[in-house]
Short mmCIF file of C-alpha atoms in Angstrom, two decimals:
data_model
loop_
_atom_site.label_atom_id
_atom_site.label_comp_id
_atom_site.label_asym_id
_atom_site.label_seq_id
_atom_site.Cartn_x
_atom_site.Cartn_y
_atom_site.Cartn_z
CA UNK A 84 -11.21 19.24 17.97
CA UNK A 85 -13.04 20.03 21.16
CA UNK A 86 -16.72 19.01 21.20
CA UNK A 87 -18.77 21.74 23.60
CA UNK A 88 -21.49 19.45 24.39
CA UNK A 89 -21.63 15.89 25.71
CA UNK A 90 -19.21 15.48 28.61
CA UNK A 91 -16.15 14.94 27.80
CA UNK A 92 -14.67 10.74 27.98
CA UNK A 93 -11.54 10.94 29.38
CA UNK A 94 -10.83 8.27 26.79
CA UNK A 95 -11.69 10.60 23.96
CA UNK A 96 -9.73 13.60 25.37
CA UNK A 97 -6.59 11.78 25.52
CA UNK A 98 -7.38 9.54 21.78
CA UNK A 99 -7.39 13.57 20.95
CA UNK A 100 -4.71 14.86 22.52
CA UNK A 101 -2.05 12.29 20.66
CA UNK A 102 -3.88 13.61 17.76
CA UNK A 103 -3.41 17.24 18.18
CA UNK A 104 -0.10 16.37 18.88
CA UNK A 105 0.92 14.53 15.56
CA UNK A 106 1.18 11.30 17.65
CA UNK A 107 0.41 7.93 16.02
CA UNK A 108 -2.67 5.42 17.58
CA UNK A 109 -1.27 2.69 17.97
CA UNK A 110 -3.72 -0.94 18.27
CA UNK A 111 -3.75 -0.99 21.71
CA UNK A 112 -4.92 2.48 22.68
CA UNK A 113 -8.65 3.08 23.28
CA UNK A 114 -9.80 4.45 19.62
CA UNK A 115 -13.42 5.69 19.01
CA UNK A 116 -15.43 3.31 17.05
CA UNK A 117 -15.87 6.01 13.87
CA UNK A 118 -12.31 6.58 14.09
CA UNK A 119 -11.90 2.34 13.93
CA UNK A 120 -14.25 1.90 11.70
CA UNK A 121 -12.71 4.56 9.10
CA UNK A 122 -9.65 3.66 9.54
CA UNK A 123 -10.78 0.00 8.33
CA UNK A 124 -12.60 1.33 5.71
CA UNK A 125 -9.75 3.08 4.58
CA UNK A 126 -6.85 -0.01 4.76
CA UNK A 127 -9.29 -2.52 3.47
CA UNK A 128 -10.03 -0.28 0.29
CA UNK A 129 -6.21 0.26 -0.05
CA UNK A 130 -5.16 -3.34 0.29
CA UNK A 131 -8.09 -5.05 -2.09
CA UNK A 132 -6.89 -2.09 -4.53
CA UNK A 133 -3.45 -3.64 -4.30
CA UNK A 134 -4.52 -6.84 -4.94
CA UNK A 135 -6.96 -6.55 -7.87
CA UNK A 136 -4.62 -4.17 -9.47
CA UNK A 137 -2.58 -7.29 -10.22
CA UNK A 138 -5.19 -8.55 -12.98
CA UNK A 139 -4.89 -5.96 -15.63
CA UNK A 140 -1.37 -6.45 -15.32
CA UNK A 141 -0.99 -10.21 -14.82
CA UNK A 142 -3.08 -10.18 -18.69
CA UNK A 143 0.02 -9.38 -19.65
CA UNK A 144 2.83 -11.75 -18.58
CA UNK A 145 2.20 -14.07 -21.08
CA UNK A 146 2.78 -11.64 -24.42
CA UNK A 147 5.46 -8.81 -22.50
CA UNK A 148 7.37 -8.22 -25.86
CA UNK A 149 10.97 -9.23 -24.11
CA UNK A 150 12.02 -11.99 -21.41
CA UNK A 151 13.87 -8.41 -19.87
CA UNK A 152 9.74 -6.96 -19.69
CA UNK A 153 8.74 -10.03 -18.59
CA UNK A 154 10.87 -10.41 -15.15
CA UNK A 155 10.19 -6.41 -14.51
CA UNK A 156 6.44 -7.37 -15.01
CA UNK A 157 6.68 -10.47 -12.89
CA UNK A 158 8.46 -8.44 -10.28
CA UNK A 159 6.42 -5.46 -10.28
CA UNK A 160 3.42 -7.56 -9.71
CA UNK A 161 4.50 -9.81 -6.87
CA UNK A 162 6.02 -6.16 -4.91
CA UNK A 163 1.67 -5.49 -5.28
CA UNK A 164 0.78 -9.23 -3.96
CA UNK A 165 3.11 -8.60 -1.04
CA UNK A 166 1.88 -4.78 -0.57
CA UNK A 167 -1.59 -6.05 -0.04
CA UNK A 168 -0.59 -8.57 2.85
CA UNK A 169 1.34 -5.62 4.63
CA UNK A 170 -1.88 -3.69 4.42
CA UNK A 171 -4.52 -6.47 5.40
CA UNK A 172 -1.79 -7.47 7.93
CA UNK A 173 -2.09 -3.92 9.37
CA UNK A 174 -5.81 -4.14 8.79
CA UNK A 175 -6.07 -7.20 11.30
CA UNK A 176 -4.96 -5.41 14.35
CA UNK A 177 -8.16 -3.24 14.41
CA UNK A 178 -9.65 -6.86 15.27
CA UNK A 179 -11.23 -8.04 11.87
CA UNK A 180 -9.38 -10.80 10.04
CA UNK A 181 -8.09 -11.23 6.00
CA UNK A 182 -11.05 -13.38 5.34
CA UNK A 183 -13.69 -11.07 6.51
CA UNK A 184 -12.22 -8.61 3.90
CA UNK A 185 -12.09 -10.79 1.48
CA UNK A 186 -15.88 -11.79 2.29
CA UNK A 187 -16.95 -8.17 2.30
CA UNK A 188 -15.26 -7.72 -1.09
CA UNK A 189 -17.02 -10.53 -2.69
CA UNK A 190 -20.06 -9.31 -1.23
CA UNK A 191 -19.50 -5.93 -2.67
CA UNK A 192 -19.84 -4.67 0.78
CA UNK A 193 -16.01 -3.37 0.08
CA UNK A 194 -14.38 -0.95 -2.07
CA UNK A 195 -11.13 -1.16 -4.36
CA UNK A 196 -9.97 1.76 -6.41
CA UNK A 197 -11.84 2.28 -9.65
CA UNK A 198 -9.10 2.90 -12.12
CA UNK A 199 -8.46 -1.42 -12.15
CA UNK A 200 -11.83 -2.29 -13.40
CA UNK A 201 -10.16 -0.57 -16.85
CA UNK A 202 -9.42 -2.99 -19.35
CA UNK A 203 -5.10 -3.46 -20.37
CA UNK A 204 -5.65 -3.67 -23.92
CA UNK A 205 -2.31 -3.06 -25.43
CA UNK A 206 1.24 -3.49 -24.44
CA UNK A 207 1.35 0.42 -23.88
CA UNK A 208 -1.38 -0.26 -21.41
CA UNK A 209 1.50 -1.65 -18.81
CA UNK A 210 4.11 1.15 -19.18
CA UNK A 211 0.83 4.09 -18.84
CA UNK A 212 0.00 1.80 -15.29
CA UNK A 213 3.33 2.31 -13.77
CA UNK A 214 3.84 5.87 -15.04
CA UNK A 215 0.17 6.79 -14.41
CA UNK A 216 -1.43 4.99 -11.74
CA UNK A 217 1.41 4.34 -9.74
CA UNK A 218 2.46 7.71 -10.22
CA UNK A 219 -1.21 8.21 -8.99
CA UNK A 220 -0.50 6.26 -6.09
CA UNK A 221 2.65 6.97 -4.85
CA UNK A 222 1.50 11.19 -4.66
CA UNK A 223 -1.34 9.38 -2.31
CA UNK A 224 0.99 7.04 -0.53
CA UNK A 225 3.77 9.38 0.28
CA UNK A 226 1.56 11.68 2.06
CA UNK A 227 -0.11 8.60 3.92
CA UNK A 228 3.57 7.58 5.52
CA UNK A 229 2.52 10.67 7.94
CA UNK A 230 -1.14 9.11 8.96
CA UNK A 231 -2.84 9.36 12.38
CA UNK A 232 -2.95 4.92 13.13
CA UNK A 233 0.24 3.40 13.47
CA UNK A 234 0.68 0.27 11.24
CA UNK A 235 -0.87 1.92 8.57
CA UNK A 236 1.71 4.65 8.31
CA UNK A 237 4.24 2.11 8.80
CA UNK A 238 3.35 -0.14 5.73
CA UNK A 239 3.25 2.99 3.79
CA UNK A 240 6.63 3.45 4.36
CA UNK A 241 7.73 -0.07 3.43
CA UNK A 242 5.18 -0.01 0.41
CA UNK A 243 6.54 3.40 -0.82
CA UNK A 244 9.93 2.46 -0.55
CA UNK A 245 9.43 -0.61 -2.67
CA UNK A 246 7.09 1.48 -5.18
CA UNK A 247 9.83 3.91 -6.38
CA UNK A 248 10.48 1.24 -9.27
CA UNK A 249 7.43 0.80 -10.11
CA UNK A 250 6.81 4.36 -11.72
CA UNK A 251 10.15 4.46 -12.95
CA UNK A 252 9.55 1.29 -15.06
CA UNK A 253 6.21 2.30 -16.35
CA UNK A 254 7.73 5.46 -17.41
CA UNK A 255 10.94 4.42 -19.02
CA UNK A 256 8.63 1.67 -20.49
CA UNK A 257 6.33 4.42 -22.65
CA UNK A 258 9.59 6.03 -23.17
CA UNK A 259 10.48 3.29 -25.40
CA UNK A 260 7.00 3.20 -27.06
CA UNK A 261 7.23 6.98 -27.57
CA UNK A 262 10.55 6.95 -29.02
CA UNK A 263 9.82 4.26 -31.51
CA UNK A 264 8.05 4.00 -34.95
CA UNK A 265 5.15 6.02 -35.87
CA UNK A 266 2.89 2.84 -34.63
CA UNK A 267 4.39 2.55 -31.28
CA UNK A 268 4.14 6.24 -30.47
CA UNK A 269 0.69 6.05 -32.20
CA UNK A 270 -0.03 3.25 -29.36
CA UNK A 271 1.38 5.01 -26.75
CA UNK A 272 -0.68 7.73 -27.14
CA UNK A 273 -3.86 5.96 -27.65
CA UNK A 274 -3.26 4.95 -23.85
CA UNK A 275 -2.62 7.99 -22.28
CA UNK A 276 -5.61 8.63 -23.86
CA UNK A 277 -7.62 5.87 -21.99
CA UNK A 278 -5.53 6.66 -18.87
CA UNK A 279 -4.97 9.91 -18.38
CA UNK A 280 -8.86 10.64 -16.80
CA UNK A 281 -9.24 7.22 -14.82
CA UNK A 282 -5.77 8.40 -13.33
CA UNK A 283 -7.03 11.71 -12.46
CA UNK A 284 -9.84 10.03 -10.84
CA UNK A 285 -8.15 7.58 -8.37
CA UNK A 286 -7.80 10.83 -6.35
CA UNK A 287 -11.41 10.82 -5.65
CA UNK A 288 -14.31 13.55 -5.74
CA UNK A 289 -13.77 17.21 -4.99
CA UNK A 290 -13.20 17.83 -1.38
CA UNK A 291 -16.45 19.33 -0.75
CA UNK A 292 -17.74 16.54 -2.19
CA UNK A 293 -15.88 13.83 -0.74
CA UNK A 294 -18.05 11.55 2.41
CA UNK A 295 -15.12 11.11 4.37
CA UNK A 296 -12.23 13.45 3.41
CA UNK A 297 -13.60 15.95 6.38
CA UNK A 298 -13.49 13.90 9.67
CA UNK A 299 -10.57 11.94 7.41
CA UNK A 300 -8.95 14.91 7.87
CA UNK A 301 -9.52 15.78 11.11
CA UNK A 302 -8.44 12.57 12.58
CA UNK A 303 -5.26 12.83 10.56
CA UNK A 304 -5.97 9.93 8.63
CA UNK A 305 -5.42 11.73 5.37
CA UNK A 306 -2.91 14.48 5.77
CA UNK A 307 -3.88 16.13 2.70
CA UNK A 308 -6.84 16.78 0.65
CA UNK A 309 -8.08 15.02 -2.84
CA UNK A 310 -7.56 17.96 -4.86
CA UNK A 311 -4.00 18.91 -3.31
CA UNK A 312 -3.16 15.60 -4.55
CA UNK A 313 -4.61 15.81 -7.58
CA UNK A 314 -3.03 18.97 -8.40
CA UNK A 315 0.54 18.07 -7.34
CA UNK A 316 -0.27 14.90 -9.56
CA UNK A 317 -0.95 16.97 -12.39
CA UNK A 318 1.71 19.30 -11.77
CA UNK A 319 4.69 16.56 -11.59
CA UNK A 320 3.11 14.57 -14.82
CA UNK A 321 2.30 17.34 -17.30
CA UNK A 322 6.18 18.09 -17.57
CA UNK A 323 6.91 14.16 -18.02
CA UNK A 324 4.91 13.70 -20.82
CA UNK A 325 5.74 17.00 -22.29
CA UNK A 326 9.44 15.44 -22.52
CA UNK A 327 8.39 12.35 -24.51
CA UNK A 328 5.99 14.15 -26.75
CA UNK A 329 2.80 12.84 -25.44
CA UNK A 330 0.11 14.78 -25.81
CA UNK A 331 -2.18 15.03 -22.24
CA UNK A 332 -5.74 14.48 -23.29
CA UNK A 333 -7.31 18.13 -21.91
CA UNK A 334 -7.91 21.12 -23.94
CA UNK A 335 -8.20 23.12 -21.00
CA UNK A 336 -4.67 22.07 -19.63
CA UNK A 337 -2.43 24.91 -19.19
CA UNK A 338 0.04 26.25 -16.85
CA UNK A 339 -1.00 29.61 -14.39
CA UNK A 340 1.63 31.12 -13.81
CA UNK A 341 -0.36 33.18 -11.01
CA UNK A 342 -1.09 30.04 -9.29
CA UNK A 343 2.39 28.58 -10.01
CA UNK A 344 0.29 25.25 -10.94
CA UNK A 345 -1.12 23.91 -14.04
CA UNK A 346 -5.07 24.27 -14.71
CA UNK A 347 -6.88 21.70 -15.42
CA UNK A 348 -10.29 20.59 -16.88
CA UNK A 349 -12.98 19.10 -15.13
CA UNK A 350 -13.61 15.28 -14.64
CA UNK A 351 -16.51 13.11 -16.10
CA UNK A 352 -17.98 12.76 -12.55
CA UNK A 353 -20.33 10.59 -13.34
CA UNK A 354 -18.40 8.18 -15.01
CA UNK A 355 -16.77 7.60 -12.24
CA UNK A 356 -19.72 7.54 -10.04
CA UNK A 357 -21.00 4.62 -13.01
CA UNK A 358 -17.63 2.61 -12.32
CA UNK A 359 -17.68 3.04 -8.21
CA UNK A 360 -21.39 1.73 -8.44
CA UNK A 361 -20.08 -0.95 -10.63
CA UNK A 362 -20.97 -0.54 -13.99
CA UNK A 363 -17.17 0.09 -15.32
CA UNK A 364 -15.90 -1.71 -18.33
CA UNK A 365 -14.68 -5.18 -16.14
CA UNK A 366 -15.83 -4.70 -12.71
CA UNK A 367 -17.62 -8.18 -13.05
CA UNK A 368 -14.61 -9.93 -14.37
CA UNK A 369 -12.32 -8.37 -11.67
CA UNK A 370 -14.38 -9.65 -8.90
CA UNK A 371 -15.30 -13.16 -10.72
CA UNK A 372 -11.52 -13.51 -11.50
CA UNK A 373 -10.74 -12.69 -8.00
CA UNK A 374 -13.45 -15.24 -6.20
CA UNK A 375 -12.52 -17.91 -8.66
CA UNK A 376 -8.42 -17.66 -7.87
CA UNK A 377 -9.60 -17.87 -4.18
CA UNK A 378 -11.71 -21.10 -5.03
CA UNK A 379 -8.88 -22.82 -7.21
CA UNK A 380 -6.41 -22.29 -4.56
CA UNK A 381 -8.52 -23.99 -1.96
CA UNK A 382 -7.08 -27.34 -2.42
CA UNK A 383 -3.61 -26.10 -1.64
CA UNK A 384 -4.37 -24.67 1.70
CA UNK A 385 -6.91 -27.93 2.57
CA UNK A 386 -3.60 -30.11 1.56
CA UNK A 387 -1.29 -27.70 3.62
CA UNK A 388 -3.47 -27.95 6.73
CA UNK A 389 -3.79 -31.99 6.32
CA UNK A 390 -0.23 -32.23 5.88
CA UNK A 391 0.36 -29.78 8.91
CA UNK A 392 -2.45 -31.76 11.23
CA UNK A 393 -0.55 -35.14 10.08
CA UNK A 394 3.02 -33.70 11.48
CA UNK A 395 1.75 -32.87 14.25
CA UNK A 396 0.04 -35.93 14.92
CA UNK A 397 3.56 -38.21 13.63
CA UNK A 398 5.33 -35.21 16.55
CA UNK A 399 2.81 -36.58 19.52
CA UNK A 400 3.12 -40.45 18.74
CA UNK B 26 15.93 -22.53 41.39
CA UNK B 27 18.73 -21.24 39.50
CA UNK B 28 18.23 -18.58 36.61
CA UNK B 29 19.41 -20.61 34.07
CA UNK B 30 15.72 -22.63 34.35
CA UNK B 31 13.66 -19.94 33.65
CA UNK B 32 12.90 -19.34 30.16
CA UNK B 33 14.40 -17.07 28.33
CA UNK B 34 12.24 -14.20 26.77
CA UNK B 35 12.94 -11.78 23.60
CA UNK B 36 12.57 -8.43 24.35
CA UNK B 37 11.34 -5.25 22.24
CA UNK B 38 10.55 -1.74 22.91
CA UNK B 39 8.66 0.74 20.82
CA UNK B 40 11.07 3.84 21.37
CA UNK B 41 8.58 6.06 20.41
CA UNK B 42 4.89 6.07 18.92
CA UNK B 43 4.58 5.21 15.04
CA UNK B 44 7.85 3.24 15.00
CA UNK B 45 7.84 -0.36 14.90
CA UNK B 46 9.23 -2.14 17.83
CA UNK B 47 13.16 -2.76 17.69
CA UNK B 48 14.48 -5.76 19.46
CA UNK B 49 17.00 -4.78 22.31
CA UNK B 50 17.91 -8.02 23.95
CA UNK B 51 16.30 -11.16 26.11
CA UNK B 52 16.16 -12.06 29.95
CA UNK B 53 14.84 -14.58 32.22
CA UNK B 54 11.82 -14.20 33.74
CA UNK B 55 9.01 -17.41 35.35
CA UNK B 56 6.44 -15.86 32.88
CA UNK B 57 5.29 -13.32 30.45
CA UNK B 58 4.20 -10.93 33.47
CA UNK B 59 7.33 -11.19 34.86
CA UNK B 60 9.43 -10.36 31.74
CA UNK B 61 7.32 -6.79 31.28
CA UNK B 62 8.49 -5.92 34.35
CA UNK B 63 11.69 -7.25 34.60
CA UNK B 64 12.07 -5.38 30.94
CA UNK B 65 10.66 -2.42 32.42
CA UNK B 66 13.42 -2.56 35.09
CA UNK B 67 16.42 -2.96 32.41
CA UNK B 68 15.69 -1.45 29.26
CA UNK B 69 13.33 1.52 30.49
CA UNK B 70 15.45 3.26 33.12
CA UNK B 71 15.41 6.27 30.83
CA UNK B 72 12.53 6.96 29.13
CA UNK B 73 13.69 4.70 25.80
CA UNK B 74 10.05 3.61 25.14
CA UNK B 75 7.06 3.91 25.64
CA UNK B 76 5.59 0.05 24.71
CA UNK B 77 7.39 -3.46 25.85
CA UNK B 78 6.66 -6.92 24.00
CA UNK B 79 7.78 -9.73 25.30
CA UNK B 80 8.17 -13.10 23.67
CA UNK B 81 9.23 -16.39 24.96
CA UNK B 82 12.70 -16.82 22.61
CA UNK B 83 11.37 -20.52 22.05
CA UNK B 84 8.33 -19.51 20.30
CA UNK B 85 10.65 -17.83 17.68
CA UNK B 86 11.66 -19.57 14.80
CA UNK B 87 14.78 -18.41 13.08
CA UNK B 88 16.40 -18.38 10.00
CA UNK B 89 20.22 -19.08 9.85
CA UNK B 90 23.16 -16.98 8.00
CA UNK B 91 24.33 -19.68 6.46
CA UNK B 92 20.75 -20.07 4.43
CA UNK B 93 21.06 -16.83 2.86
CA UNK B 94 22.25 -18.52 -0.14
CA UNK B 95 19.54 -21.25 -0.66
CA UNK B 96 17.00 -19.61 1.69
CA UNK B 97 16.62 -15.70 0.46
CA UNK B 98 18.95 -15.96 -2.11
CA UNK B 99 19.76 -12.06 -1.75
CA UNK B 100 18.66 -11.41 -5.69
CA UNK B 101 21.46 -9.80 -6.79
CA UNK B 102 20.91 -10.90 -10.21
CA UNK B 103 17.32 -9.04 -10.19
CA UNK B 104 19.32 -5.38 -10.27
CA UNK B 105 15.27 -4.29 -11.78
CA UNK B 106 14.05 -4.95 -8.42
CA UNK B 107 15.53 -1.18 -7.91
CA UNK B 108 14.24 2.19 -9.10
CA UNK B 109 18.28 2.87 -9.71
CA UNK B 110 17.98 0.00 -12.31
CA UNK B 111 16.00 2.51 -14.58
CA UNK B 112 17.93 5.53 -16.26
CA UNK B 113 16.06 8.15 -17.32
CA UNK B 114 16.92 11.59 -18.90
CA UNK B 115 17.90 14.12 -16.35
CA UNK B 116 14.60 16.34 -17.12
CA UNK B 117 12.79 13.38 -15.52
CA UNK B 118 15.05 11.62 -13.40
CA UNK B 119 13.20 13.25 -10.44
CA UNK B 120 10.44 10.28 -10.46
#
């Protein structure tokens, strides 16, 4: 991590030292402002992703086929309202503030993860999220408990610890489906089908591909790579739908036993380059649902304040 | 002026970097300043942390015990809140 030229800050040599040395950076210390600045980057993306990933699953409340999938719905989906204020909350002491994320993410100027601007069209759709793209997630999350800046690592902690349902539902959910008439399994499989890629996806591009997996890396902020992650991913699903008779949508899947890992095909980059740029099937509606629940809600905060201001002024007299 | 006038401040210490800060008790001290190093003084003889907040124990609000019941409501009738709730097959309990 040494850099031979420039001289060396002896800000910079001790921000590098706690690095080298596994420590955390914690909001106080003196951070450099690409290190900030990623860092942001990275909790912003992670707690719009949190927070937009409540829309394809919030379609479904209203038609869950049991009271029982209702609650589990209901309470899967406020754990990922509460996730995203533990990681804007983390996000705020780098100095920006929740509504200059949200700001950036209705200007587009900020990122969520690609695999929510896919539509939920069936009741399948729900059990594939929490097997898939939690599943997704929580590979991704468990290996960011251990990253370089403080608060982030510790809201992964929390968020992971809360997640383990989440997967487990999802799962146990397309159990169900898989297990039950021809037209249920036939449904099931239809989403894994319309999953299984997006899934692969949320991982991002190749690492020699990736913008900011290398200084990412370097700084600790991601302790492994994309493709690690992608591969242990594969390696821990393949198995799981093996055991409910779901068939994973890749003809080139199959396990190596030299590598000890499963192979796997490639991924239609540029569909996911179409959906990050966003052209994806709902990336409009997902941000016009998003700046219209922030609109509607503006009358409850205005009467909160009012009603706050008029306390306040009933405390002085 | 007798001790009992000063305020009273919360103290926490960060026992070491990446954990959250852990409250470990409250003293007296004329202002915030004052508390750091008075908290320095008691709680840091031996190396237990290496960060100190301080907080003024009237600026916290606090919820009582005796709310859990209408306040949190501890949820024990939402068992699916936990990934235990969900059995699966041993083949795939690992999840």
């Amino acid at each position: 991590m040494t850099q031979s030229s420039a001289p060396t800050d002896p800000r910079l040599a001790a921000f590098e030292a706690k690095i080298a040395n596994d420590d955390r950076i914690e909001p106080k210390d003196w951070m450099p402002d690409a290190f900030r600045k990623n860092v942001l980057r990275q909790m912003s993306q992670h707690a719009h992703s949190e927070v937009i990933g409540m829309q394809p699953e919030g379609n479904w409340i209203t038609r869950a086929p049991s009271l029982y999938r209702k609650v589990v719905l209901l309470a899967k989906i406020q754990d990922e309202a509460g996730h995203g204020l533990y990681l804007y909350s983390a996000a705020e002491t780098l100095g920006t503030s929740r509504d200059e994320m949200v700001k950036a993410l209705h200007e587009g100027r900020a990122k969520y993860a690609s695999i929510f601007n896919y539509p939920s069209l069936t009741w399948a759709d729900i059990g594939m999220i929490g097997w898939l793209v939690d599943g997704a997630a929580i590979v991704n999350q468990v290996s960011l408990q251990r990253t370089s800046y403080g608060p982030y690592s510790r809201a992964m902690i929390r968020i992971c610890k809360e997640e383990s349902f989440h997967q487990r539902q999802g799962y146990e959910a397309v159990m169900t489906l898989a297990r039950g008439s021809e037209e249920q399994k036939a449904m099931a499989q239809d989403s894994l089908n319309r999953w299984w890629w997006p899934s692969m996806m949320m991982f991002g591009p190749h690492d020699s591909e990736s913008a900011h997996s290398g200084q990412s890396m370097k700084w600790k902020l991601k302790r492994e790579s994309n493709d690690a992650l992608r591969q242990r991913f594969v390696d821990q699903t393949v198995p799981q739908a093996d055991f409910i008779g779901l068939k994973i949508p890749d003809p080139d899947l199959k396990w190596n036993d030299q590598r000890g890992h499963y192979d796997f095909g490639e991924i239609d980059w540029e569909e996911f380059k179409q959906v990050i740029a966003g052209n994806g099937p709902c990336n409009r509606q997902r941000l016009q649902h998003h700046i219209r629940a922030q609109q509607d809600g503006q009358w409850v905060r205005d009467a909160m304040h009012a009603y706050e201001l008029k306390r306040k002024a009933r405390e002085a007299a | 002026m007798s001790q009992l006038s000063l305020p009273l401040y919360e103290i926490f210490i960060r026992s070491k970097r990446g954990l959250d800060h852990r409250h470990v008790g409250s003293l007296h001290a004329e202002d915030p300043a004052q508390a750091l190093e008075y908290a320095r003084d008691v709680y840091l003889r031996r190396s237990e942390g290496v960060s100190i907040w301080v907080v003024k124990s009237s600026d916290i609000t606090a919820s009582q015990e005796s709310d859990v019941e209408s306040f949190y409501d501890p949820m024990d009738d939402k068992p699916y809140r936990h990934a235990t709730h969900y059995k699966l097959p041993k083949e795939v309990d690992n999840m």
